[in-house]
PDB file of C-alpha atoms in Angstrom:
ATOM      1  CA  MET A 401     -12.990  -3.941 -12.592  1.00 41.00           C
ATOM      2  CA  GLY A 402     -16.590  -4.609 -11.719  1.00 43.00           C
ATOM      3  CA  PRO A 403     -19.608  -2.983 -13.872  1.00 47.00           C
ATOM      4  CA  GLY A 404     -20.267   0.694 -13.310  1.00 65.00           C
ATOM      5  CA  LEU A 405     -16.794   1.415 -12.212  1.00 82.00           C
ATOM      6  CA  GLU A 406     -14.511   4.446 -13.144  1.00 91.00           C
ATOM      7  CA  ILE A 407     -11.001   4.160 -12.661  1.00 90.00           C
ATOM      8  CA  VAL A 408      -8.471   6.826 -11.546  1.00 91.00           C
ATOM      9  CA  ARG A 409      -4.559   6.033 -11.158  1.00 86.00           C
ATOM     10  CA  THR A 410      -2.948   6.691  -8.097  1.00 83.00           C
ATOM     11  CA  GLU A 411      -0.046   8.727  -9.712  1.00 79.00           C
ATOM     12  CA  THR A 412      -2.516  11.282 -10.901  1.00 85.00           C
ATOM     13  CA  LEU A 413      -5.063  11.116  -8.324  1.00 89.00           C
ATOM     14  CA  ARG A 414      -3.369  14.381  -6.932  1.00 88.00           C
ATOM     15  CA  ASP A 415      -4.307  16.174 -10.126  1.00 90.00           C
ATOM     16  CA  ASP A 416      -7.528  14.622 -10.660  1.00 92.00           C
ATOM     17  CA  TRP A 417      -9.097  15.014  -7.142  1.00 95.00           C
ATOM     18  CA  SER A 418     -11.419  17.656  -7.657  1.00 95.00           C
ATOM     19  CA  ALA A 419     -13.206  15.746 -10.445  1.00 95.00           C
ATOM     20  CA  THR A 420     -12.876  12.179  -8.272  1.00 96.00           C
ATOM     21  CA  TRP A 421     -14.149  13.175  -5.353  1.00 96.00           C
ATOM     22  CA  ARG A 422     -17.087  14.574  -6.963  1.00 96.00           C
ATOM     23  CA  ALA A 423     -18.068  11.882  -9.401  1.00 96.00           C
ATOM     24  CA  ALA A 424     -17.990  10.107  -6.232  1.00 96.00           C
ATOM     25  CA  ALA A 425     -20.071  12.206  -4.304  1.00 96.00           C
ATOM     26  CA  ALA A 426     -22.862  11.924  -7.069  1.00 96.00           C
ATOM     27  CA  ASP A 427     -23.310   7.867  -6.022  1.00 95.00           C
ATOM     28  CA  ARG A 428     -20.528   7.029  -8.757  1.00 95.00           C
ATOM     29  CA  PHE A 429     -18.003   3.959  -8.077  1.00 96.00           C
ATOM     30  CA  VAL A 430     -14.773   5.003  -8.995  1.00 96.00           C
ATOM     31  CA  GLN A 431     -11.950   2.537  -8.290  1.00 94.00           C
ATOM     32  CA  VAL A 432      -8.362   3.846  -7.521  1.00 91.00           C
ATOM     33  CA  ASN A 433      -5.451   1.716  -8.851  1.00 86.00           C
ATOM     34  CA  TRP A 434      -2.153   1.621  -8.059  1.00 73.00           C
ATOM     35  CA  PHE A 435      -0.128   2.589 -11.129  1.00 59.00           C
ATOM     36  CA  GLY A 436      -3.165   1.629 -13.267  1.00 54.00           C
ATOM     37  CA  GLU A 437      -2.553  -1.856 -12.137  1.00 67.00           C
ATOM     38  CA  VAL A 438      -3.369  -2.707  -8.487  1.00 74.00           C
ATOM     39  CA  PRO A 439      -6.776  -1.648  -7.174  1.00 84.00           C
ATOM     40  CA  VAL A 440      -6.561   0.049  -3.271  1.00 84.00           C
ATOM     41  CA  ALA A 441      -9.607   1.974  -3.039  1.00 92.00           C
ATOM     42  CA  VAL A 442     -12.888   3.018  -4.101  1.00 95.00           C
ATOM     43  CA  MET A 443     -14.171   6.012  -4.117  1.00 97.00           C
ATOM     44  CA  VAL A 444     -18.241   6.165  -2.935  1.00 97.00           C
ATOM     45  CA  SER A 445     -20.499   8.837  -1.939  1.00 97.00           C
ATOM     46  CA  VAL A 446     -21.066   9.312   1.838  1.00 97.00           C
ATOM     47  CA  GLY A 447     -25.048   8.448   1.289  1.00 97.00           C
ATOM     48  CA  MET A 448     -23.972   4.920  -0.504  1.00 97.00           C
ATOM     49  CA  TRP A 449     -21.399   4.168   2.437  1.00 98.00           C
ATOM     50  CA  ARG A 450     -23.568   4.921   5.207  1.00 97.00           C
ATOM     51  CA  ALA A 451     -26.280   2.760   3.362  1.00 97.00           C
ATOM     52  CA  ALA A 452     -24.090  -0.005   3.254  1.00 97.00           C
ATOM     53  CA  GLN A 453     -23.321  -0.235   6.612  1.00 97.00           C
ATOM     54  CA  VAL A 454     -26.981  -0.168   7.499  1.00 97.00           C
ATOM     55  CA  ALA A 455     -27.789  -2.947   5.062  1.00 96.00           C
ATOM     56  CA  ASN A 456     -25.164  -4.868   6.497  1.00 96.00           C
ATOM     57  CA  PRO A 457     -23.897  -4.382   9.910  1.00 95.00           C
ATOM     58  CA  ALA A 458     -21.216  -6.660   9.360  1.00 95.00           C
ATOM     59  CA  VAL A 459     -19.173  -4.265   7.027  1.00 96.00           C
ATOM     60  CA  ALA A 460     -19.733  -1.478  10.059  1.00 96.00           C
ATOM     61  CA  VAL A 461     -16.877   1.101  10.005  1.00 96.00           C
ATOM     62  CA  PRO A 462     -15.934   1.863  13.635  1.00 95.00           C
ATOM     63  CA  ASP A 463     -15.463   5.454  14.262  1.00 95.00           C
ATOM     64  CA  SER A 464     -11.773   4.743  15.252  1.00 94.00           C
ATOM     65  CA  LYS A 465     -11.091   3.519  11.371  1.00 94.00           C
ATOM     66  CA  VAL A 466     -12.723   7.088   9.854  1.00 97.00           C
ATOM     67  CA  ILE A 467     -10.494   9.854   9.017  1.00 96.00           C
ATOM     68  CA  GLU A 468     -12.066  12.801   8.219  1.00 97.00           C
ATOM     69  CA  ARG A 469     -10.246  15.748   5.951  1.00 97.00           C
ATOM     70  CA  THR A 470     -11.462  18.627   3.676  1.00 97.00           C
ATOM     71  CA  SER A 471     -11.022  17.949   0.506  1.00 97.00           C
ATOM     72  CA  SER A 472      -8.252  20.612  -0.218  1.00 96.00           C
ATOM     73  CA  ALA A 473      -6.097  18.548   2.927  1.00 95.00           C
ATOM     74  CA  ALA A 474      -7.006  15.602   1.297  1.00 95.00           C
ATOM     75  CA  ARG A 475      -5.660  16.619  -2.059  1.00 94.00           C
ATOM     76  CA  ILE A 476      -2.413  17.825  -0.706  1.00 92.00           C
ATOM     77  CA  ALA A 477      -2.036  14.573   1.844  1.00 89.00           C
ATOM     78  CA  VAL A 478      -3.304  12.071  -0.789  1.00 88.00           C
ATOM     79  CA  ALA A 479      -0.474  10.110  -0.368  1.00 82.00           C
ATOM     80  CA  GLU A 480      -0.995   9.888   3.077  1.00 85.00           C
ATOM     81  CA  VAL A 481      -4.946   8.746   2.537  1.00 89.00           C
ATOM     82  CA  LEU A 482      -3.598   5.901   0.423  1.00 84.00           C
ATOM     83  CA  GLU A 483      -1.139   4.710   3.064  1.00 79.00           C
ATOM     84  CA  ASP A 484      -4.050   5.080   5.773  1.00 83.00           C
ATOM     85  CA  LEU A 485      -5.981   2.472   3.191  1.00 84.00           C
ATOM     86  CA  GLU A 486      -3.269   0.061   4.655  1.00 74.00           C
ATOM     87  CA  THR A 487      -4.503  -0.083   8.108  1.00 77.00           C
ATOM     88  CA  GLY A 488      -7.996  -0.240   7.267  1.00 85.00           C
ATOM     89  CA  HIS A 489      -9.321   3.467   7.566  1.00 91.00           C
ATOM     90  CA  HIS A 490     -11.627   5.479   5.382  1.00 96.00           C
ATOM     91  CA  THR A 491     -11.405   9.262   4.701  1.00 97.00           C
ATOM     92  CA  VAL A 492     -13.940  10.884   4.276  1.00 98.00           C
ATOM     93  CA  VAL A 493     -13.566  14.057   2.063  1.00 98.00           C
ATOM     94  CA  LEU A 494     -15.666  17.173   3.553  1.00 97.00           C
ATOM     95  CA  PHE A 495     -16.452  20.399   1.490  1.00 97.00           C
ATOM     96  CA  HIS A 496     -17.525  23.286   2.906  1.00 95.00           C
ATOM     97  CA  GLY A 497     -17.978  21.162   6.254  1.00 95.00           C
ATOM     98  CA  SER A 498     -19.971  18.778   4.694  1.00 97.00           C
ATOM     99  CA  PRO A 499     -19.309  15.332   4.091  1.00 97.00           C
ATOM    100  CA  ARG A 500     -19.527  14.470  -0.009  1.00 97.00           C
ATOM    101  CA  ALA A 501     -17.349  11.301  -0.923  1.00 98.00           C
ATOM    102  CA  VAL A 502     -15.543   8.385   0.942  1.00 98.00           C
ATOM    103  CA  VAL A 503     -12.113   6.708   0.209  1.00 97.00           C
ATOM    104  CA  ALA A 504     -12.688   3.293   1.107  1.00 96.00           C
ATOM    105  CA  PRO A 505     -10.338   0.253   1.431  1.00 92.00           C
ATOM    106  CA  TYR A 506     -10.812  -1.797  -1.918  1.00 91.00           C
ATOM    107  CA  GLY A 507     -11.518  -5.045  -0.102  1.00 89.00           C
ATOM    108  CA  TRP A 508     -14.129  -3.051   2.078  1.00 94.00           C
ATOM    109  CA  VAL A 509     -15.759  -1.743  -0.839  1.00 95.00           C
ATOM    110  CA  ARG A 510     -15.940  -5.546  -2.555  1.00 92.00           C
ATOM    111  CA  ARG A 511     -18.019  -6.838   0.602  1.00 93.00           C
ATOM    112  CA  ALA A 512     -19.962  -4.055   1.086  1.00 96.00           C
ATOM    113  CA  PHE A 513     -21.469  -4.088  -2.440  1.00 95.00           C
ATOM    114  CA  PRO A 514     -21.193  -7.512  -3.821  1.00 93.00           C
ATOM    115  CA  GLU A 515     -23.355  -6.776  -6.972  1.00 92.00           C
ATOM    116  CA  LEU A 516     -20.202  -4.822  -8.104  1.00 91.00           C
ATOM    117  CA  GLY A 517     -18.558  -7.948  -8.667  1.00 89.00           C
ATOM    118  CA  LEU A 518     -15.302  -7.046  -7.428  1.00 87.00           C
ATOM    119  CA  ALA A 519     -12.326  -9.473  -7.735  1.00 79.00           C
ATOM    120  CA  PRO A 520     -10.783 -10.663  -4.756  1.00 74.00           C
ATOM    121  CA  VAL A 521      -7.622  -8.452  -3.963  1.00 63.00           C
ATOM    122  CA  GLU A 522      -5.479 -11.408  -4.376  1.00 58.00           C
ATOM    123  CA  GLU A 523      -6.818 -12.475  -7.843  1.00 59.00           C
ATOM    124  CA  ALA A 524      -6.544  -8.775  -8.941  1.00 59.00           C
ATOM    125  CA  GLU A 525      -3.053  -8.808  -8.176  1.00 58.00           C
ATOM    126  CA  SER A 526      -2.309 -11.734  -9.477  1.00 55.00           C
ATOM    127  CA  THR A 527      -3.849 -10.841 -12.743  1.00 53.00           C
ATOM    128  CA  ALA A 528      -2.313  -7.049 -12.657  1.00 53.00           C
ATOM    129  CA  ARG A 529       1.448  -8.355 -12.109  1.00 52.00           C
ATOM    130  CA  GLY A 530       1.157 -11.855 -14.287  1.00 52.00           C
ATOM    131  CA  GLY A 531       3.240 -13.988 -12.029  1.00 56.00           C
ATOM    132  CA  GLY A 532       7.107 -14.153 -12.290  1.00 70.00           C
ATOM    133  CA  PRO A 533      10.000 -12.737  -9.752  1.00 86.00           C
ATOM    134  CA  GLU A 534       9.507  -9.583  -7.771  1.00 89.00           C
ATOM    135  CA  VAL A 535      11.408  -7.569  -5.711  1.00 93.00           C
ATOM    136  CA  LEU A 536       9.330  -5.304  -3.021  1.00 91.00           C
ATOM    137  CA  VAL A 537      10.197  -2.014  -2.684  1.00 92.00           C
ATOM    138  CA  VAL A 538       9.527  -0.243   1.042  1.00 91.00           C
ATOM    139  CA  TYR A 539       9.653   3.267   1.579  1.00 91.00           C
ATOM    140  CA  ARG A 540      10.119   4.747   5.003  1.00 88.00           C
ATOM    141  CA  LYS A 541      10.947   7.859   6.616  1.00 86.00           C
ATOM    142  CA  ALA A 542      14.091   8.706   8.619  1.00 87.00           C
ATOM    143  CA  ARG A 543      11.823   8.863  11.713  1.00 87.00           C
ATOM    144  CA  THR A 544      10.640   5.641  10.765  1.00 84.00           C
ATOM    145  CA  ASP A 545      14.099   4.227  10.684  1.00 83.00           C
ATOM    146  CA  ARG A 546      15.012   5.531  14.033  1.00 87.00           C
ATOM    147  CA  ARG A 547      11.476   4.137  15.450  1.00 87.00           C
ATOM    148  CA  LEU A 548      12.527   0.998  14.042  1.00 87.00           C
ATOM    149  CA  ALA A 549      16.081   0.981  15.497  1.00 85.00           C
ATOM    150  CA  GLU A 550      14.698   2.094  18.897  1.00 90.00           C
ATOM    151  CA  GLU A 551      12.106  -0.769  18.832  1.00 90.00           C
ATOM    152  CA  PHE A 552      14.809  -3.319  18.311  1.00 91.00           C
ATOM    153  CA  ALA A 553      17.837  -2.164  19.889  1.00 93.00           C
ATOM    154  CA  ASP A 554      17.970  -5.092  22.098  1.00 93.00           C
ATOM    155  CA  ALA A 555      18.241  -7.293  19.250  1.00 92.00           C
ATOM    156  CA  ALA A 556      21.815  -8.655  18.161  1.00 93.00           C
ATOM    157  CA  ASP A 557      21.090  -7.016  14.792  1.00 93.00           C
ATOM    158  CA  PRO A 558      18.376  -4.310  15.361  1.00 92.00           C
ATOM    159  CA  VAL A 559      18.242  -3.178  11.260  1.00 93.00           C
ATOM    160  CA  TRP A 560      18.080  -7.063  10.140  1.00 94.00           C
ATOM    161  CA  GLU A 561      15.159  -7.527  12.697  1.00 93.00           C
ATOM    162  CA  ALA A 562      13.486  -4.369  11.442  1.00 92.00           C
ATOM    163  CA  ASP A 563      14.114  -5.165   7.855  1.00 94.00           C
ATOM    164  CA  ARG A 564      12.584  -8.665   8.036  1.00 93.00           C
ATOM    165  CA  ARG A 565       9.175  -7.345   9.524  1.00 91.00           C
ATOM    166  CA  LEU A 566       7.458  -6.765   6.103  1.00 89.00           C
ATOM    167  CA  SER A 567       3.665  -5.934   4.968  1.00 80.00           C
ATOM    168  CA  SER A 568       2.182  -5.812   1.610  1.00 67.00           C
ATOM    169  CA  LEU A 569      -0.299  -2.900   0.628  1.00 57.00           C
ATOM    170  CA  ARG A 570      -2.908  -4.825   2.602  1.00 56.00           C
ATOM    171  CA  GLY A 571      -1.525  -6.962   5.322  1.00 66.00           C
ATOM    172  CA  PRO A 572       0.651  -9.500   5.534  1.00 77.00           C
ATOM    173  CA  VAL A 573       2.991 -10.057   2.305  1.00 81.00           C
ATOM    174  CA  PRO A 574       0.432 -12.565   0.322  1.00 76.00           C
ATOM    175  CA  VAL A 575       1.156 -16.557   0.635  1.00 75.00           C
ATOM    176  CA  TRP A 576       1.034 -16.753  -3.190  1.00 71.00           C
ATOM    177  CA  ARG A 577       3.281 -14.154  -3.682  1.00 78.00           C
ATOM    178  CA  ARG A 578       6.388 -15.098  -1.507  1.00 84.00           C
ATOM    179  CA  PRO A 579       7.808 -17.828  -3.679  1.00 82.00           C
ATOM    180  CA  GLY A 580       8.327 -15.359  -6.438  1.00 85.00           C
ATOM    181  CA  LEU A 581       9.809 -12.893  -3.665  1.00 90.00           C
ATOM    182  CA  ARG A 582      13.276 -12.391  -4.457  1.00 94.00           C
ATOM    183  CA  ALA A 583      14.550  -9.121  -3.194  1.00 96.00           C
ATOM    184  CA  VAL A 584      13.785  -5.986  -0.929  1.00 96.00           C
ATOM    185  CA  VAL A 585      14.698  -2.685  -1.529  1.00 96.00           C
ATOM    186  CA  TYR A 586      14.801  -0.416   1.330  1.00 95.00           C
ATOM    187  CA  VAL A 587      14.297   3.158   0.642  1.00 94.00           C
ATOM    188  CA  VAL A 588      14.620   5.859   3.097  1.00 92.00           C
ATOM    189  CA  ASP A 589      13.619   9.402   2.574  1.00 90.00           C
ATOM    190  CA  GLY A 590      14.218   9.162  -1.295  1.00 91.00           C
ATOM    191  CA  ARG A 591      17.306   7.565  -1.272  1.00 94.00           C
ATOM    192  CA  VAL A 592      18.335   3.381  -1.300  1.00 96.00           C
ATOM    193  CA  ALA A 593      19.651   2.281   1.963  1.00 96.00           C
ATOM    194  CA  ARG A 594      19.857  -1.731   1.651  1.00 96.00           C
ATOM    195  CA  VAL A 595      19.149  -4.197  -0.566  1.00 97.00           C
ATOM    196  CA  ARG A 596      18.291  -7.706   0.704  1.00 97.00           C
ATOM    197  CA  ALA A 597      17.488 -10.905  -0.771  1.00 96.00           C
ATOM    198  CA  VAL A 598      14.888 -12.838   0.355  1.00 95.00           C
ATOM    199  CA  GLU A 599      16.065 -16.647   0.269  1.00 92.00           C
ATOM    200  CA  VAL A 600      14.193 -18.936  -1.898  1.00 85.00           C
ATOM    201  CA  GLY A 601      12.665 -21.494  -0.010  1.00 83.00           C
ATOM    202  CA  GLY A 602      13.358 -19.725   3.401  1.00 91.00           C
ATOM    203  CA  VAL A 603      10.607 -19.924   6.102  1.00 92.00           C
ATOM    204  CA  TRP A 604       8.116 -17.058   6.631  1.00 93.00           C
ATOM    205  CA  GLU A 605       6.173 -16.434   9.786  1.00 91.00           C
ATOM    206  CA  ASP A 606       3.363 -14.385  10.261  1.00 86.00           C
ATOM    207  CA  LEU A 607       2.828 -12.117  12.965  1.00 83.00           C
ATOM    208  CA  PRO A 608      -0.498 -11.147  14.634  1.00 78.00           C
ATOM    209  CA  GLY A 609      -1.863  -8.033  12.809  1.00 70.00           C
ATOM    210  CA  SER A 610      -0.252  -7.129   9.449  1.00 73.00           C
ATOM    211  CA  HIS A 611       3.590  -8.122   9.217  1.00 82.00           C
ATOM    212  CA  SER A 612       5.188 -11.331   8.152  1.00 87.00           C
ATOM    213  CA  LEU A 613       8.911 -12.271   9.208  1.00 93.00           C
ATOM    214  CA  ALA A 614      10.749 -12.548   5.840  1.00 95.00           C
ATOM    215  CA  PRO A 615      13.915 -14.833   5.021  1.00 96.00           C
ATOM    216  CA  VAL A 616      15.980 -11.859   4.352  1.00 96.00           C
ATOM    217  CA  SER A 617      19.606 -11.765   3.990  1.00 96.00           C
ATOM    218  CA  GLU A 618      22.368  -9.552   5.092  1.00 96.00           C
ATOM    219  CA  PRO A 619      22.823  -6.279   3.101  1.00 96.00           C
ATOM    220  CA  LEU A 620      24.009  -7.317  -0.403  1.00 97.00           C
ATOM    221  CA  SER A 621      26.956  -5.421  -1.840  1.00 96.00           C
ATOM    222  CA  ARG A 622      26.953  -3.398  -5.421  1.00 96.00           C
ATOM    223  CA  SER A 623      28.557  -6.696  -7.153  1.00 96.00           C
ATOM    224  CA  GLU A 624      26.374  -8.905  -5.048  1.00 96.00           C
ATOM    225  CA  ILE A 625      23.182  -7.242  -6.417  1.00 96.00           C
ATOM    226  CA  ASP A 626      24.929  -7.614  -9.895  1.00 95.00           C
ATOM    227  CA  ALA A 627      25.370 -11.068  -9.593  1.00 94.00           C
ATOM    228  CA  ARG A 628      21.979 -12.006  -8.252  1.00 94.00           C
ATOM    229  CA  PHE A 629      19.831  -9.327 -10.072  1.00 94.00           C
ATOM    230  CA  PRO A 630      21.346  -8.175 -12.944  1.00 93.00           C
ATOM    231  CA  SER A 631      18.120  -6.369 -14.025  1.00 93.00           C
ATOM    232  CA  LEU A 632      17.156  -4.889 -11.011  1.00 94.00           C
ATOM    233  CA  GLY A 633      19.395  -1.525 -11.256  1.00 93.00           C
ATOM    234  CA  LEU A 634      19.216  -0.270  -7.741  1.00 95.00           C
ATOM    235  CA  TYR A 635      21.928   0.478  -5.675  1.00 97.00           C
ATOM    236  CA  PRO A 636      22.624   1.629  -1.968  1.00 97.00           C
ATOM    237  CA  GLY A 637      22.645   5.241  -2.297  1.00 96.00           C
ATOM    238  CA  ASP A 638      20.769   5.781  -5.408  1.00 96.00           C
ATOM    239  CA  GLU A 639      17.685   8.268  -5.724  1.00 94.00           C
ATOM    240  CA  ARG A 640      14.150   6.870  -5.499  1.00 92.00           C
ATOM    241  CA  ALA A 641      11.387   8.791  -4.950  1.00 83.00           C
ATOM    242  CA  MET A 642       7.913   7.992  -3.427  1.00 71.00           C
ATOM    243  CA  SER A 643       5.045   8.466  -5.563  1.00 59.00           C
ATOM    244  CA  ALA A 644       1.804   9.479  -4.507  1.00 55.00           C
ATOM    245  CA  GLY A 645       0.659   6.126  -2.816  1.00 55.00           C
ATOM    246  CA  PRO A 646       0.987   3.132  -0.586  1.00 59.00           C
ATOM    247  CA  SER A 647       4.622   2.528   1.154  1.00 77.00           C
ATOM    248  CA  ARG A 648       4.792  -0.365  -0.760  1.00 80.00           C
ATOM    249  CA  GLU A 649       5.650  -1.503  -4.281  1.00 82.00           C
ATOM    250  CA  TYR A 650       6.371  -4.681  -6.306  1.00 83.00           C
ATOM    251  CA  LEU A 651       8.784  -4.686  -9.236  1.00 86.00           C
ATOM    252  CA  GLY A 652       8.701  -7.420 -11.958  1.00 83.00           C
ATOM    253  CA  LEU A 653      12.440  -8.623 -12.368  1.00 81.00           C
TER     254      LEU A 653
END
C-alpha cells in the first residue's frame, strides 16, 4: 500500500459506497482490496483521472474502456463494476449528472500515479496470499455456461474445453502462481458444478488476450476430492454464494 491511500474492502464496498466515492471525489486515493488483501482498484477524482491522462498520454483511456454509471446504479451493480476491472474498464461515477469519481484498475493507477509507490500486482498478490498450494474458484452464471457450451460444441468434450480456459483477476493466471495451483472449483449460479485437479507439472499455454489453457483433469468425484484435497470441503452440489467482487477467487489449501 502506498502513502496517502485509504483502504476499503470489496465485501463492504456496497455498504460504504457513498462515503467511498465522496472521499475519492475530494481528491483522496481510495484503494479497493479484494477481501482486504489483493488490490483490484483505486478510486480517484475525475479531475485527477483526467489530469493523469493529459500528463502522460501513455495511460490515456480510450472511450471504449469507459463506463458511466450513476452513483445509485453503481452501488446496486457494484459486483459488475468490479468485474469490469478484469477487462480494463474504468467506471465513472455520476452524481446529479456530473462525473465525480472513477473506479480505475489498480494496474492503471500504478502507472498513472507513480508517486504513490504502489507495489506491482504480482508482488501485492504474493504478499497477501503468502504462497503455498491454492484453489481457484471460478464463478459463472448459467447463461455463461450455456454460451461456452455453444462456443465449444464441436470439441470432443465441450465442458472440459471451456473449463481449461482460465483467467485470474486481471488477465491470464500469473506464471508465478501456477506451480501452487492444485484445483479449480466451478460455481454456476451459486452452486458448485464441478471440481477439477490441476495436474502438477502439466503444460500451460497462454492465449492472446486474458486466458490461459490449464492442464485440468476430468471432474473429480466426492471421494477423489477427499483423497486429493481433504481440506477443500467443497463438493458438486454445494451452495457457494458469490460475494460482490471479481468472478475469480483464490483459496488456500
